[in-house]
Each structure stands twice: as C-alpha cells, then as structure tokens.
Amino acid sequence: MVDYIKEIERLKKEKNAVIMGHYYQKGEIQDISDYIGDSLALAQYAAKTDADIIVLCGVHFMGETAKVLCPDKKVLVPDMNAGCSLADSCNADDFKKFIDEHPGYKVISYVNTTAAVKALTDVVVTSSNAKQIVESFPKDEKIIFGPDRNLGNYINSITGRNMLLWDGACHVHEQFSVEKIAQLKQVYPEALVLAHPECKKTVLTLADHVGSTAALLKFAVNSGKKEFIVATESGILHEMQKQAPDKIFIPAPANDSTCACNDCNYMKLNTVEKVYNALLNEQPEILVDRALAEKAVKSIRRMLEISAQLGL
Ligand code: 13P
Ligand code: SF4
C-alpha cells in the first residue's frame, strides 16, 4: 500500500514541484497543499513560484491560467475532467461575436473562462478584485462583462455602472435556496449569512456579507459573531473551521435537497491519490498554444498589476 502523503512529499522535493489548492478542494487536498487560496491568490502564487512543476488542485481554467502565466513550467491538474459550468457557459466564438456586435466596448472577463476567452479580454477579474478593477475604468466607459451574470449584476449594483452582461452562471452558486436559507435563519437566529457574488440576486439581498471565498473567510474569522450560514461551495468550510475552531459554520441549503448541490462536482474530482499519480507520471498536463497564451497573458497580467497597485 502506497503512503500517498509521504510519497507526495518525496516527489515534490525530487522534482521541485509545488501543490496549489483552491478553497473548494476536499479538505485532505487543502491539507497537503503548499498554497491554498481563492482564484486571485492562486494566480498570484503561480506568477511568482520558482518551482519547475505546479500541481494545480482546482479546475481546468485555473491550471490554464497558471500555464499561461508560466509557459515554461509544467502545470498538472490531477483530473482533466475537472471543468467548470461557468467557463463552459462562455464559448470563445460566441463571445467574439458578442464583442464584435458592440464596438467601442472594453471587455472585462471573470477568471472562470478559457484562455481563448481571456485572449479576447482587456482585463481579467476575480471576485476578490472585480469591484476595484471595474472602478479603475472611467465612469462613462462602455464595458462588456462576462461570463457570470450574477457577479456582473452585483458589480453593477455596487458601482452604479451599467455594464453589458454575458448570460452565464455557475450551476453550484445558482442552486442556493432563499426559502431554505430563511428557514435556517429561524433555527439559527444569530447566524450571519455569507454569500459569494456568483449567487443569485435574491440570495445576495438577504446576505449579511457578500465576497469572494477569501473575503468570506476573512470576514468570518474576524467577526464577533459565532454562527454563519455559508452560501458558497462547501469546501471553504474546511479552512473556516480550521481558522475559527470555536465558531459554527452551516452550509447553505440548495433548492434540491436530494443532492449535495453545494459541492462542485468538478472541484471534488481531485483526490490525494490523483495528486500522487500526477506527480509521479507528470500527467495530465495542461498545454496551451503559445500564440494563444501570448494573447491571453496580457489580460491576466493587467489584473495582477492593478491588484498589486491596489494592495490586493
Ligand atoms: P473565487 O475563488 O474567486 O472566490 O471564485 C470562486 C469560484 O467559483 C472558483 O471556481
Ligand atoms: Fe466553476 Fe462553479 Fe465549480 Fe467554481 S463552483 S469551479 S464556478 S462550476
């Protein structure tokens, strides 16, 4: 029987590899990651690592972002089937048509997109910096925002902008039920509701705090309150509980109570065994066409530059 944890440690040293894990990964993967974070933090870590191999424990677009930033490194994703319904909701050809139909618009895309969409984009954002990056454009700038309509609507509402939105969404965040969260509030009247901006407007309206996974974590840890209903992918509860062991975190219920809908089925494809196999075989590897990567990297670098200027 292979001792995966021990072998992963050995292979990491032998191959100068690093493991980066998103907060939505299974707890056991977060625990073996050298870096854990939200999408922004993972891109920032990838941009500055001196490892030869990055094992990106997240979904395909995260691996692609790392590869575009580090074309000379080997980027592995433990399970190549780890896709993203939000990225899938924005096909690059259709997005290009949409952009062509609206000349004179700047294009802002959420990081949950393919490299082909990023290559059509002026600046990429994540939920951690979307507000500030949108506000860095002049007030009268005409902007296309894609692909998440919920995040786009939310940013429009807090900035007073009127960005033109692509009609995409994440199947996990769209599932949270306002009625069931309200019922849960009756059981836990002191609990604060924390919601990711990919949730529908009705959920965001009843939330006490809206933010990226990293922002929700920070808020929960620093809050004087003890109980939280968390409307985002359930993986974040692992780090919340770790950083605030005395607090109570309750996953927000989804519309369909027969499924574990607040688990992202793509994120949860990665396992410790698959991480070991990826390191051992240096497969599956993310490959991005060089010419495409050279176009896509500009919009990602722009995001990193603005974020650095803003201290994010
Ligand atoms: P953040 O990591 O930016 O909070 O995004 C959440 C998400 O859905 C990642 O897939
Ligand atoms: Fe994509 Fe949604 Fe899964 Fe995030 S939670 S990876 S947006 S499908």
mmCIF file of N, CA, C and O in Angstrom, residues 188-275:
data_model
loop_
_atom_site.group_PDB
_atom_site.id
_atom_site.type_symbol
_atom_site.label_atom_id
_atom_site.label_comp_id
_atom_site.label_asym_id
_atom_site.label_seq_id
_atom_site.Cartn_x
_atom_site.Cartn_y
_atom_site.Cartn_z
ATOM 1 N N TYR A 188 -31.249 29.271 13.486
ATOM 2 C CA TYR A 188 -30.035 29.945 13.983
ATOM 3 C C TYR A 188 -30.233 31.463 13.851
ATOM 4 O O TYR A 188 -29.645 32.092 12.967
ATOM 5 N N PRO A 189 -31.073 32.056 14.704
ATOM 6 C CA PRO A 189 -31.398 33.485 14.518
ATOM 7 C C PRO A 189 -30.188 34.413 14.622
ATOM 8 O O PRO A 189 -30.194 35.518 14.074
ATOM 9 N N GLU A 190 -29.131 33.960 15.304
ATOM 10 C CA GLU A 190 -27.939 34.813 15.471
ATOM 11 C C GLU A 190 -26.978 34.691 14.294
ATOM 12 O O GLU A 190 -26.009 35.448 14.190
ATOM 13 N N ALA A 191 -27.231 33.712 13.433
ATOM 14 C CA ALA A 191 -26.249 33.438 12.366
ATOM 15 C C ALA A 191 -26.243 34.537 11.306
ATOM 16 O O ALA A 191 -27.291 35.075 10.935
ATOM 17 N N LEU A 192 -25.031 34.852 10.825
ATOM 18 C CA LEU A 192 -24.900 35.781 9.695
ATOM 19 C C LEU A 192 -24.846 34.962 8.414
ATOM 20 O O LEU A 192 -24.267 33.877 8.387
ATOM 21 N N VAL A 193 -25.451 35.499 7.369
ATOM 22 C CA VAL A 193 -25.424 34.804 6.076
ATOM 23 C C VAL A 193 -24.280 35.379 5.235
ATOM 24 O O VAL A 193 -24.187 36.593 5.021
ATOM 25 N N LEU A 194 -23.390 34.484 4.803
ATOM 26 C CA LEU A 194 -22.259 34.878 3.960
ATOM 27 C C LEU A 194 -22.507 34.331 2.559
ATOM 28 O O LEU A 194 -22.820 33.151 2.408
ATOM 29 N N ALA A 195 -22.358 35.157 1.532
ATOM 30 C CA ALA A 195 -22.658 34.670 0.175
ATOM 31 C C ALA A 195 -21.607 35.121 -0.825
ATOM 32 O O ALA A 195 -21.075 36.234 -0.756
ATOM 33 N N HIS A 196 -21.331 34.222 -1.759
ATOM 34 C CA HIS A 196 -20.409 34.523 -2.862
ATOM 35 C C HIS A 196 -21.203 35.268 -3.945
ATOM 36 O O HIS A 196 -22.358 34.917 -4.209
ATOM 37 N N PRO A 197 -20.588 36.255 -4.607
ATOM 38 C CA PRO A 197 -21.361 37.035 -5.603
ATOM 39 C C PRO A 197 -21.786 36.255 -6.845
ATOM 40 O O PRO A 197 -22.500 36.803 -7.680
ATOM 41 N N GLU A 198 -21.385 34.991 -6.961
ATOM 42 C CA GLU A 198 -21.916 34.170 -8.063
ATOM 43 C C GLU A 198 -23.331 33.681 -7.746
ATOM 44 O O GLU A 198 -23.993 33.081 -8.593
ATOM 45 N N CYS A 199 -23.803 33.916 -6.492
ATOM 46 C CA CYS A 199 -25.168 33.514 -6.128
ATOM 47 C C CYS A 199 -26.177 34.464 -6.774
ATOM 48 O O CYS A 199 -25.851 35.608 -7.095
ATOM 49 N N LYS A 200 -27.422 33.988 -6.859
ATOM 50 C CA LYS A 200 -28.481 34.817 -7.443
ATOM 51 C C LYS A 200 -28.739 36.052 -6.565
ATOM 52 O O LYS A 200 -28.491 36.043 -5.372
ATOM 53 N N LYS A 201 -29.345 37.076 -7.208
ATOM 54 C CA LYS A 201 -29.584 38.351 -6.523
ATOM 55 C C LYS A 201 -30.422 38.173 -5.248
ATOM 56 O O LYS A 201 -30.163 38.816 -4.230
ATOM 57 N N THR A 202 -31.428 37.287 -5.305
ATOM 58 C CA THR A 202 -32.301 37.082 -4.145
ATOM 59 C C THR A 202 -31.502 36.592 -2.923
ATOM 60 O O THR A 202 -31.791 36.959 -1.793
ATOM 61 N N VAL A 203 -30.493 35.768 -3.184
ATOM 62 C CA VAL A 203 -29.648 35.280 -2.081
ATOM 63 C C VAL A 203 -28.733 36.404 -1.599
ATOM 64 O O VAL A 203 -28.580 36.624 -0.388
ATOM 65 N N LEU A 204 -28.172 37.156 -2.549
ATOM 66 C CA LEU A 204 -27.260 38.253 -2.165
ATOM 67 C C LEU A 204 -27.998 39.309 -1.355
ATOM 68 O O LEU A 204 -27.435 39.910 -0.436
ATOM 69 N N THR A 205 -29.282 39.507 -1.677
ATOM 70 C CA THR A 205 -30.067 40.528 -0.977
ATOM 71 C C THR A 205 -30.225 40.178 0.499
ATOM 72 O O THR A 205 -30.207 41.062 1.360
ATOM 73 N N LEU A 206 -30.369 38.893 0.793
ATOM 74 C CA LEU A 206 -30.553 38.552 2.225
ATOM 75 C C LEU A 206 -29.230 38.307 2.955
ATOM 76 O O LEU A 206 -29.214 38.058 4.164
ATOM 77 N N ALA A 207 -28.102 38.376 2.201
ATOM 78 C CA ALA A 207 -26.803 38.098 2.843
ATOM 79 C C ALA A 207 -26.350 39.262 3.730
ATOM 80 O O ALA A 207 -26.609 40.423 3.429
ATOM 81 N N ASP A 208 -25.673 38.921 4.815
ATOM 82 C CA ASP A 208 -25.077 39.960 5.670
ATOM 83 C C ASP A 208 -23.734 40.397 5.115
ATOM 84 O O ASP A 208 -23.281 41.505 5.365
ATOM 85 N N HIS A 209 -23.075 39.479 4.394
ATOM 86 C CA HIS A 209 -21.785 39.842 3.796
ATOM 87 C C HIS A 209 -21.620 39.102 2.474
ATOM 88 O O HIS A 209 -21.863 37.899 2.405
ATOM 89 N N VAL A 210 -21.219 39.849 1.445
ATOM 90 C CA VAL A 210 -21.004 39.260 0.112
ATOM 91 C C VAL A 210 -19.522 39.390 -0.211
ATOM 92 O O VAL A 210 -18.935 40.458 -0.027
ATOM 93 N N GLY A 211 -18.892 38.311 -0.684
ATOM 94 C CA GLY A 211 -17.481 38.429 -1.041
ATOM 95 C C GLY A 211 -16.941 37.158 -1.662
ATOM 96 O O GLY A 211 -17.618 36.117 -1.702
ATOM 97 N N SER A 212 -15.716 37.262 -2.134
ATOM 98 C CA SER A 212 -15.021 36.103 -2.695
ATOM 99 C C SER A 212 -14.797 35.087 -1.577
ATOM 100 O O SER A 212 -14.987 35.405 -0.391
ATOM 101 N N THR A 213 -14.334 33.914 -1.921
ATOM 102 C CA THR A 213 -14.104 32.906 -0.882
ATOM 103 C C THR A 213 -13.118 33.430 0.167
ATOM 104 O O THR A 213 -13.337 33.265 1.366
ATOM 105 N N ALA A 214 -12.060 34.110 -0.294
ATOM 106 C CA ALA A 214 -11.066 34.632 0.655
ATOM 107 C C ALA A 214 -11.688 35.721 1.535
ATOM 108 O O ALA A 214 -11.421 35.792 2.741
ATOM 109 N N ALA A 215 -12.549 36.551 0.942
ATOM 110 C CA ALA A 215 -13.182 37.637 1.708
ATOM 111 C C ALA A 215 -14.163 37.069 2.735
ATOM 112 O O ALA A 215 -14.243 37.565 3.874
ATOM 113 N N LEU A 216 -14.889 36.020 2.363
ATOM 114 C CA LEU A 216 -15.843 35.409 3.310
ATOM 115 C C LEU A 216 -15.105 34.777 4.481
ATOM 116 O O LEU A 216 -15.516 34.890 5.640
ATOM 117 N N LEU A 217 -13.985 34.144 4.163
ATOM 118 C CA LEU A 217 -13.152 33.516 5.198
ATOM 119 C C LEU A 217 -12.658 34.583 6.189
ATOM 120 O O LEU A 217 -12.797 34.432 7.408
ATOM 121 N N LYS A 218 -12.122 35.654 5.644
ATOM 122 C CA LYS A 218 -11.574 36.722 6.488
ATOM 123 C C LYS A 218 -12.667 37.329 7.365
ATOM 124 O O LYS A 218 -12.485 37.538 8.571
ATOM 125 N N PHE A 219 -13.836 37.562 6.731
ATOM 126 C CA PHE A 219 -14.942 38.164 7.471
ATOM 127 C C PHE A 219 -15.361 37.257 8.631
ATOM 128 O O PHE A 219 -15.526 37.710 9.769
ATOM 129 N N ALA A 220 -15.508 35.951 8.345
ATOM 130 C CA ALA A 220 -15.977 35.012 9.372
ATOM 131 C C ALA A 220 -14.980 34.924 10.530
ATOM 132 O O ALA A 220 -15.362 34.921 11.704
ATOM 133 N N VAL A 221 -13.697 34.899 10.196
ATOM 134 C CA VAL A 221 -12.662 34.756 11.231
ATOM 135 C C VAL A 221 -12.626 36.016 12.114
ATOM 136 O O VAL A 221 -12.522 35.929 13.338
ATOM 137 N N ASN A 222 -12.765 37.187 11.496
ATOM 138 C CA ASN A 222 -12.640 38.438 12.255
ATOM 139 C C ASN A 222 -13.935 38.904 12.920
ATOM 140 O O ASN A 222 -13.914 39.784 13.774
ATOM 141 N N SER A 223 -15.061 38.304 12.547
ATOM 142 C CA SER A 223 -16.350 38.764 13.077
ATOM 143 C C SER A 223 -16.496 38.408 14.564
ATOM 144 O O SER A 223 -15.992 37.381 15.028
ATOM 145 N N GLY A 224 -17.220 39.254 15.275
ATOM 146 C CA GLY A 224 -17.512 38.972 16.681
ATOM 147 C C GLY A 224 -18.597 37.905 16.810
ATOM 148 O O GLY A 224 -18.828 37.362 17.887
ATOM 149 N N LYS A 225 -19.281 37.615 15.728
ATOM 150 C CA LYS A 225 -20.372 36.617 15.753
ATOM 151 C C LYS A 225 -19.812 35.195 15.724
ATOM 152 O O LYS A 225 -18.677 34.962 15.289
ATOM 153 N N LYS A 226 -20.663 34.252 16.139
ATOM 154 C CA LYS A 226 -20.186 32.863 16.276
ATOM 155 C C LYS A 226 -20.748 31.904 15.224
ATOM 156 O O LYS A 226 -20.200 30.836 14.989
ATOM 157 N N GLU A 227 -21.901 32.289 14.612
ATOM 158 C CA GLU A 227 -22.557 31.338 13.709
ATOM 159 C C GLU A 227 -22.717 31.949 12.318
ATOM 160 O O GLU A 227 -23.076 33.125 12.187
ATOM 161 N N PHE A 228 -22.486 31.119 11.316
ATOM 162 C CA PHE A 228 -22.524 31.615 9.936
ATOM 163 C C PHE A 228 -23.193 30.592 9.026
ATOM 164 O O PHE A 228 -22.864 29.400 9.086
ATOM 165 N N ILE A 229 -24.081 31.085 8.188
ATOM 166 C CA ILE A 229 -24.669 30.251 7.127
ATOM 167 C C ILE A 229 -23.905 30.626 5.855
ATOM 168 O O ILE A 229 -23.863 31.804 5.477
ATOM 169 N N VAL A 230 -23.277 29.637 5.252
ATOM 170 C CA VAL A 230 -22.318 29.939 4.180
ATOM 171 C C VAL A 230 -22.858 29.531 2.809
ATOM 172 O O VAL A 230 -22.988 28.341 2.503
ATOM 173 N N ALA A 231 -23.147 30.538 1.973
ATOM 174 C CA ALA A 231 -23.690 30.275 0.636
ATOM 175 C C ALA A 231 -22.580 30.376 -0.415
ATOM 176 O O ALA A 231 -22.482 31.346 -1.163
ATOM 177 N N THR A 232 -21.756 29.353 -0.400
ATOM 178 C CA THR A 232 -20.786 29.143 -1.473
ATOM 179 C C THR A 232 -20.400 27.673 -1.424
ATOM 180 O O THR A 232 -20.939 26.917 -0.593
ATOM 181 N N GLU A 233 -19.489 27.271 -2.269
ATOM 182 C CA GLU A 233 -19.126 25.854 -2.316
ATOM 183 C C GLU A 233 -18.629 25.408 -0.943
ATOM 184 O O GLU A 233 -17.887 26.136 -0.269
ATOM 185 N N SER A 234 -19.023 24.200 -0.544
ATOM 186 C CA SER A 234 -18.828 23.786 0.848
ATOM 187 C C SER A 234 -17.358 23.566 1.241
ATOM 188 O O SER A 234 -17.049 23.526 2.433
ATOM 189 N N GLY A 235 -16.458 23.459 0.260
ATOM 190 C CA GLY A 235 -15.045 23.231 0.578
ATOM 191 C C GLY A 235 -14.450 24.311 1.468
ATOM 192 O O GLY A 235 -13.557 24.046 2.283
ATOM 193 N N ILE A 236 -14.960 25.531 1.366
ATOM 194 C CA ILE A 236 -14.412 26.652 2.142
ATOM 195 C C ILE A 236 -14.629 26.438 3.649
ATOM 196 O O ILE A 236 -13.882 26.980 4.473
ATOM 197 N N LEU A 237 -15.627 25.627 4.009
ATOM 198 C CA LEU A 237 -15.889 25.395 5.436
ATOM 199 C C LEU A 237 -14.687 24.746 6.129
ATOM 200 O O LEU A 237 -14.483 24.933 7.332
ATOM 201 N N HIS A 238 -13.909 24.003 5.376
ATOM 202 C CA HIS A 238 -12.733 23.330 5.947
ATOM 203 C C HIS A 238 -11.760 24.361 6.530
ATOM 204 O O HIS A 238 -11.330 24.255 7.680
ATOM 205 N N GLU A 239 -11.433 25.368 5.732
ATOM 206 C CA GLU A 239 -10.473 26.380 6.192
ATOM 207 C C GLU A 239 -11.122 27.303 7.232
ATOM 208 O O GLU A 239 -10.470 27.750 8.174
ATOM 209 N N MET A 240 -12.419 27.570 7.067
ATOM 210 C CA MET A 240 -13.113 28.403 8.065
ATOM 211 C C MET A 240 -13.037 27.749 9.436
ATOM 212 O O MET A 240 -12.692 28.380 10.438
ATOM 213 N N GLN A 241 -13.358 26.445 9.449
ATOM 214 C CA GLN A 241 -13.351 25.710 10.721
ATOM 215 C C GLN A 241 -11.946 25.628 11.311
ATOM 216 O O GLN A 241 -11.765 25.711 12.526
ATOM 217 N N LYS A 242 -10.948 25.530 10.409
ATOM 218 C CA LYS A 242 -9.561 25.444 10.857
ATOM 219 C C LYS A 242 -9.124 26.765 11.501
ATOM 220 O O LYS A 242 -8.489 26.783 12.561
ATOM 221 N N GLN A 243 -9.483 27.869 10.846
ATOM 222 C CA GLN A 243 -9.054 29.180 11.364
ATOM 223 C C GLN A 243 -9.923 29.682 12.511
ATOM 224 O O GLN A 243 -9.493 30.543 13.271
ATOM 225 N N ALA A 244 -11.141 29.166 12.618
ATOM 226 C CA ALA A 244 -12.034 29.599 13.703
ATOM 227 C C ALA A 244 -12.705 28.371 14.308
ATOM 228 O O ALA A 244 -13.903 28.143 14.111
ATOM 229 N N PRO A 245 -11.932 27.549 15.045
ATOM 230 C CA PRO A 245 -12.469 26.263 15.526
ATOM 231 C C PRO A 245 -13.654 26.401 16.485
ATOM 232 O O PRO A 245 -14.444 25.462 16.621
ATOM 233 N N ASP A 246 -13.802 27.566 17.117
ATOM 234 C CA ASP A 246 -14.898 27.705 18.077
ATOM 235 C C ASP A 246 -16.194 28.195 17.437
ATOM 236 O O ASP A 246 -17.216 28.325 18.114
ATOM 237 N N LYS A 247 -16.139 28.502 16.155
ATOM 238 C CA LYS A 247 -17.336 29.042 15.500
ATOM 239 C C LYS A 247 -18.104 27.936 14.779
ATOM 240 O O LYS A 247 -17.564 26.861 14.516
ATOM 241 N N ILE A 248 -19.359 28.248 14.463
ATOM 242 C CA ILE A 248 -20.211 27.242 13.817
ATOM 243 C C ILE A 248 -20.496 27.694 12.385
ATOM 244 O O ILE A 248 -20.992 28.803 12.157
ATOM 245 N N PHE A 249 -20.161 26.826 11.439
ATOM 246 C CA PHE A 249 -20.379 27.138 10.026
ATOM 247 C C PHE A 249 -21.388 26.153 9.460
ATOM 248 O O PHE A 249 -21.190 24.933 9.538
ATOM 249 N N ILE A 250 -22.453 26.709 8.893
ATOM 250 C CA ILE A 250 -23.536 25.859 8.386
ATOM 251 C C ILE A 250 -23.619 26.054 6.872
ATOM 252 O O ILE A 250 -23.793 27.191 6.402
ATOM 253 N N PRO A 251 -23.475 24.965 6.098
ATOM 254 C CA PRO A 251 -23.591 25.149 4.645
ATOM 255 C C PRO A 251 -25.010 25.546 4.261
ATOM 256 O O PRO A 251 -25.980 24.969 4.763
ATOM 257 N N ALA A 252 -25.147 26.549 3.417
ATOM 258 C CA ALA A 252 -26.487 26.979 2.981
ATOM 259 C C ALA A 252 -27.096 25.869 2.127
ATOM 260 O O ALA A 252 -26.400 25.250 1.322
ATOM 261 N N PRO A 253 -28.395 25.607 2.295
ATOM 262 C CA PRO A 253 -29.024 24.522 1.532
ATOM 263 C C PRO A 253 -29.338 24.932 0.095
ATOM 264 O O PRO A 253 -29.613 26.096 -0.189
ATOM 265 N N ALA A 254 -29.312 23.934 -0.774
ATOM 266 C CA ALA A 254 -29.657 24.173 -2.177
ATOM 267 C C ALA A 254 -31.137 23.889 -2.394
ATOM 268 O O ALA A 254 -31.811 23.334 -1.529
ATOM 269 N N ASN A 255 -31.660 24.273 -3.552
ATOM 270 C CA ASN A 255 -33.065 24.035 -3.891
ATOM 271 C C ASN A 255 -33.428 22.562 -3.823
ATOM 272 O O ASN A 255 -34.453 22.187 -3.287
ATOM 273 N N ASP A 256 -32.554 21.750 -4.394
ATOM 274 C CA ASP A 256 -32.820 20.322 -4.443
ATOM 275 C C ASP A 256 -32.141 19.650 -3.248
ATOM 276 O O ASP A 256 -30.922 19.528 -3.213
ATOM 277 N N SER A 257 -32.954 19.215 -2.279
ATOM 278 C CA SER A 257 -32.349 18.681 -1.056
ATOM 279 C C SER A 257 -31.868 17.238 -1.247
ATOM 280 O O SER A 257 -31.286 16.645 -0.350
ATOM 281 N N THR A 258 -32.110 16.644 -2.421
ATOM 282 C CA THR A 258 -31.677 15.258 -2.631
ATOM 283 C C THR A 258 -30.230 15.181 -3.129
ATOM 284 O O THR A 258 -29.657 14.110 -3.238
ATOM 285 N N CYS A 259 -29.664 16.346 -3.488
ATOM 286 C CA CYS A 259 -28.285 16.301 -3.998
ATOM 287 C C CYS A 259 -27.361 17.084 -3.064
ATOM 288 O O CYS A 259 -27.826 17.901 -2.281
ATOM 289 N N ALA A 260 -26.059 16.808 -3.205
ATOM 290 C CA ALA A 260 -25.078 17.623 -2.464
ATOM 291 C C ALA A 260 -24.706 18.780 -3.380
ATOM 292 O O ALA A 260 -23.576 18.919 -3.829
ATOM 293 N N CYS A 261 -25.713 19.632 -3.676
ATOM 294 C CA CYS A 261 -25.534 20.636 -4.738
ATOM 295 C C CYS A 261 -24.564 21.750 -4.371
ATOM 296 O O CYS A 261 -24.136 22.497 -5.252
ATOM 297 N N ASN A 262 -24.271 21.913 -3.072
ATOM 298 C CA ASN A 262 -23.281 22.950 -2.767
ATOM 299 C C ASN A 262 -21.848 22.407 -2.808
ATOM 300 O O ASN A 262 -20.918 23.082 -2.438
ATOM 301 N N ASP A 263 -21.706 21.176 -3.285
ATOM 302 C CA ASP A 263 -20.379 20.652 -3.627
ATOM 303 C C ASP A 263 -20.202 20.831 -5.130
ATOM 304 O O ASP A 263 -21.077 20.426 -5.897
ATOM 305 N N CYS A 264 -19.096 21.398 -5.561
ATOM 306 C CA CYS A 264 -18.836 21.481 -7.001
ATOM 307 C C CYS A 264 -18.299 20.119 -7.436
ATOM 308 O O CYS A 264 -17.211 19.713 -7.021
ATOM 309 N N ASN A 265 -19.091 19.428 -8.236
ATOM 310 C CA ASN A 265 -18.697 18.082 -8.669
ATOM 311 C C ASN A 265 -17.361 18.085 -9.421
ATOM 312 O O ASN A 265 -16.618 17.106 -9.397
ATOM 313 N N TYR A 266 -17.040 19.208 -10.076
ATOM 314 C CA TYR A 266 -15.755 19.290 -10.791
ATOM 315 C C TYR A 266 -14.594 19.421 -9.802
ATOM 316 O O TYR A 266 -13.593 18.726 -9.905
ATOM 317 N N MET A 267 -14.770 20.330 -8.860
ATOM 318 C CA MET A 267 -13.706 20.545 -7.860
ATOM 319 C C MET A 267 -13.405 19.270 -7.084
ATOM 320 O O MET A 267 -12.263 18.992 -6.724
ATOM 321 N N LYS A 268 -14.480 18.507 -6.829
ATOM 322 C CA LYS A 268 -14.323 17.342 -5.965
ATOM 323 C C LYS A 268 -13.789 16.113 -6.707
ATOM 324 O O LYS A 268 -13.638 15.047 -6.117
ATOM 325 N N LEU A 269 -13.493 16.254 -8.009
ATOM 326 C CA LEU A 269 -12.915 15.126 -8.751
ATOM 327 C C LEU A 269 -11.486 14.828 -8.302
ATOM 328 O O LEU A 269 -11.007 13.707 -8.400
ATOM 329 N N ASN A 270 -10.785 15.861 -7.846
ATOM 330 C CA ASN A 270 -9.385 15.656 -7.445
ATOM 331 C C ASN A 270 -9.311 14.898 -6.120
ATOM 332 O O ASN A 270 -10.090 15.159 -5.212
ATOM 333 N N THR A 271 -8.376 13.961 -6.059
ATOM 334 C CA THR A 271 -8.166 13.179 -4.835
ATOM 335 C C THR A 271 -6.667 13.147 -4.535
ATOM 336 O O THR A 271 -5.844 13.442 -5.413
ATOM 337 N N VAL A 272 -6.330 12.739 -3.317
ATOM 338 C CA VAL A 272 -4.916 12.644 -2.935
ATOM 339 C C VAL A 272 -4.211 11.620 -3.828
ATOM 340 O O VAL A 272 -3.082 11.835 -4.281
ATOM 341 N N GLU A 273 -4.887 10.523 -4.131
ATOM 342 C CA GLU A 273 -4.286 9.502 -4.997
ATOM 343 C C GLU A 273 -3.988 10.089 -6.388
ATOM 344 O O GLU A 273 -2.928 9.848 -6.971
ATOM 345 N N LYS A 274 -4.918 10.895 -6.909
ATOM 346 C CA LYS A 274 -4.694 11.507 -8.231
ATOM 347 C C LYS A 274 -3.559 12.535 -8.190
ATOM 348 O O LYS A 274 -2.832 12.699 -9.161
ATOM 349 N N VAL A 275 -3.399 13.210 -7.060
ATOM 350 C CA VAL A 275 -2.279 14.155 -6.916
ATOM 351 C C VAL A 275 -0.971 13.376 -6.976
ATOM 352 O O VAL A 275 -0.018 13.757 -7.671
#
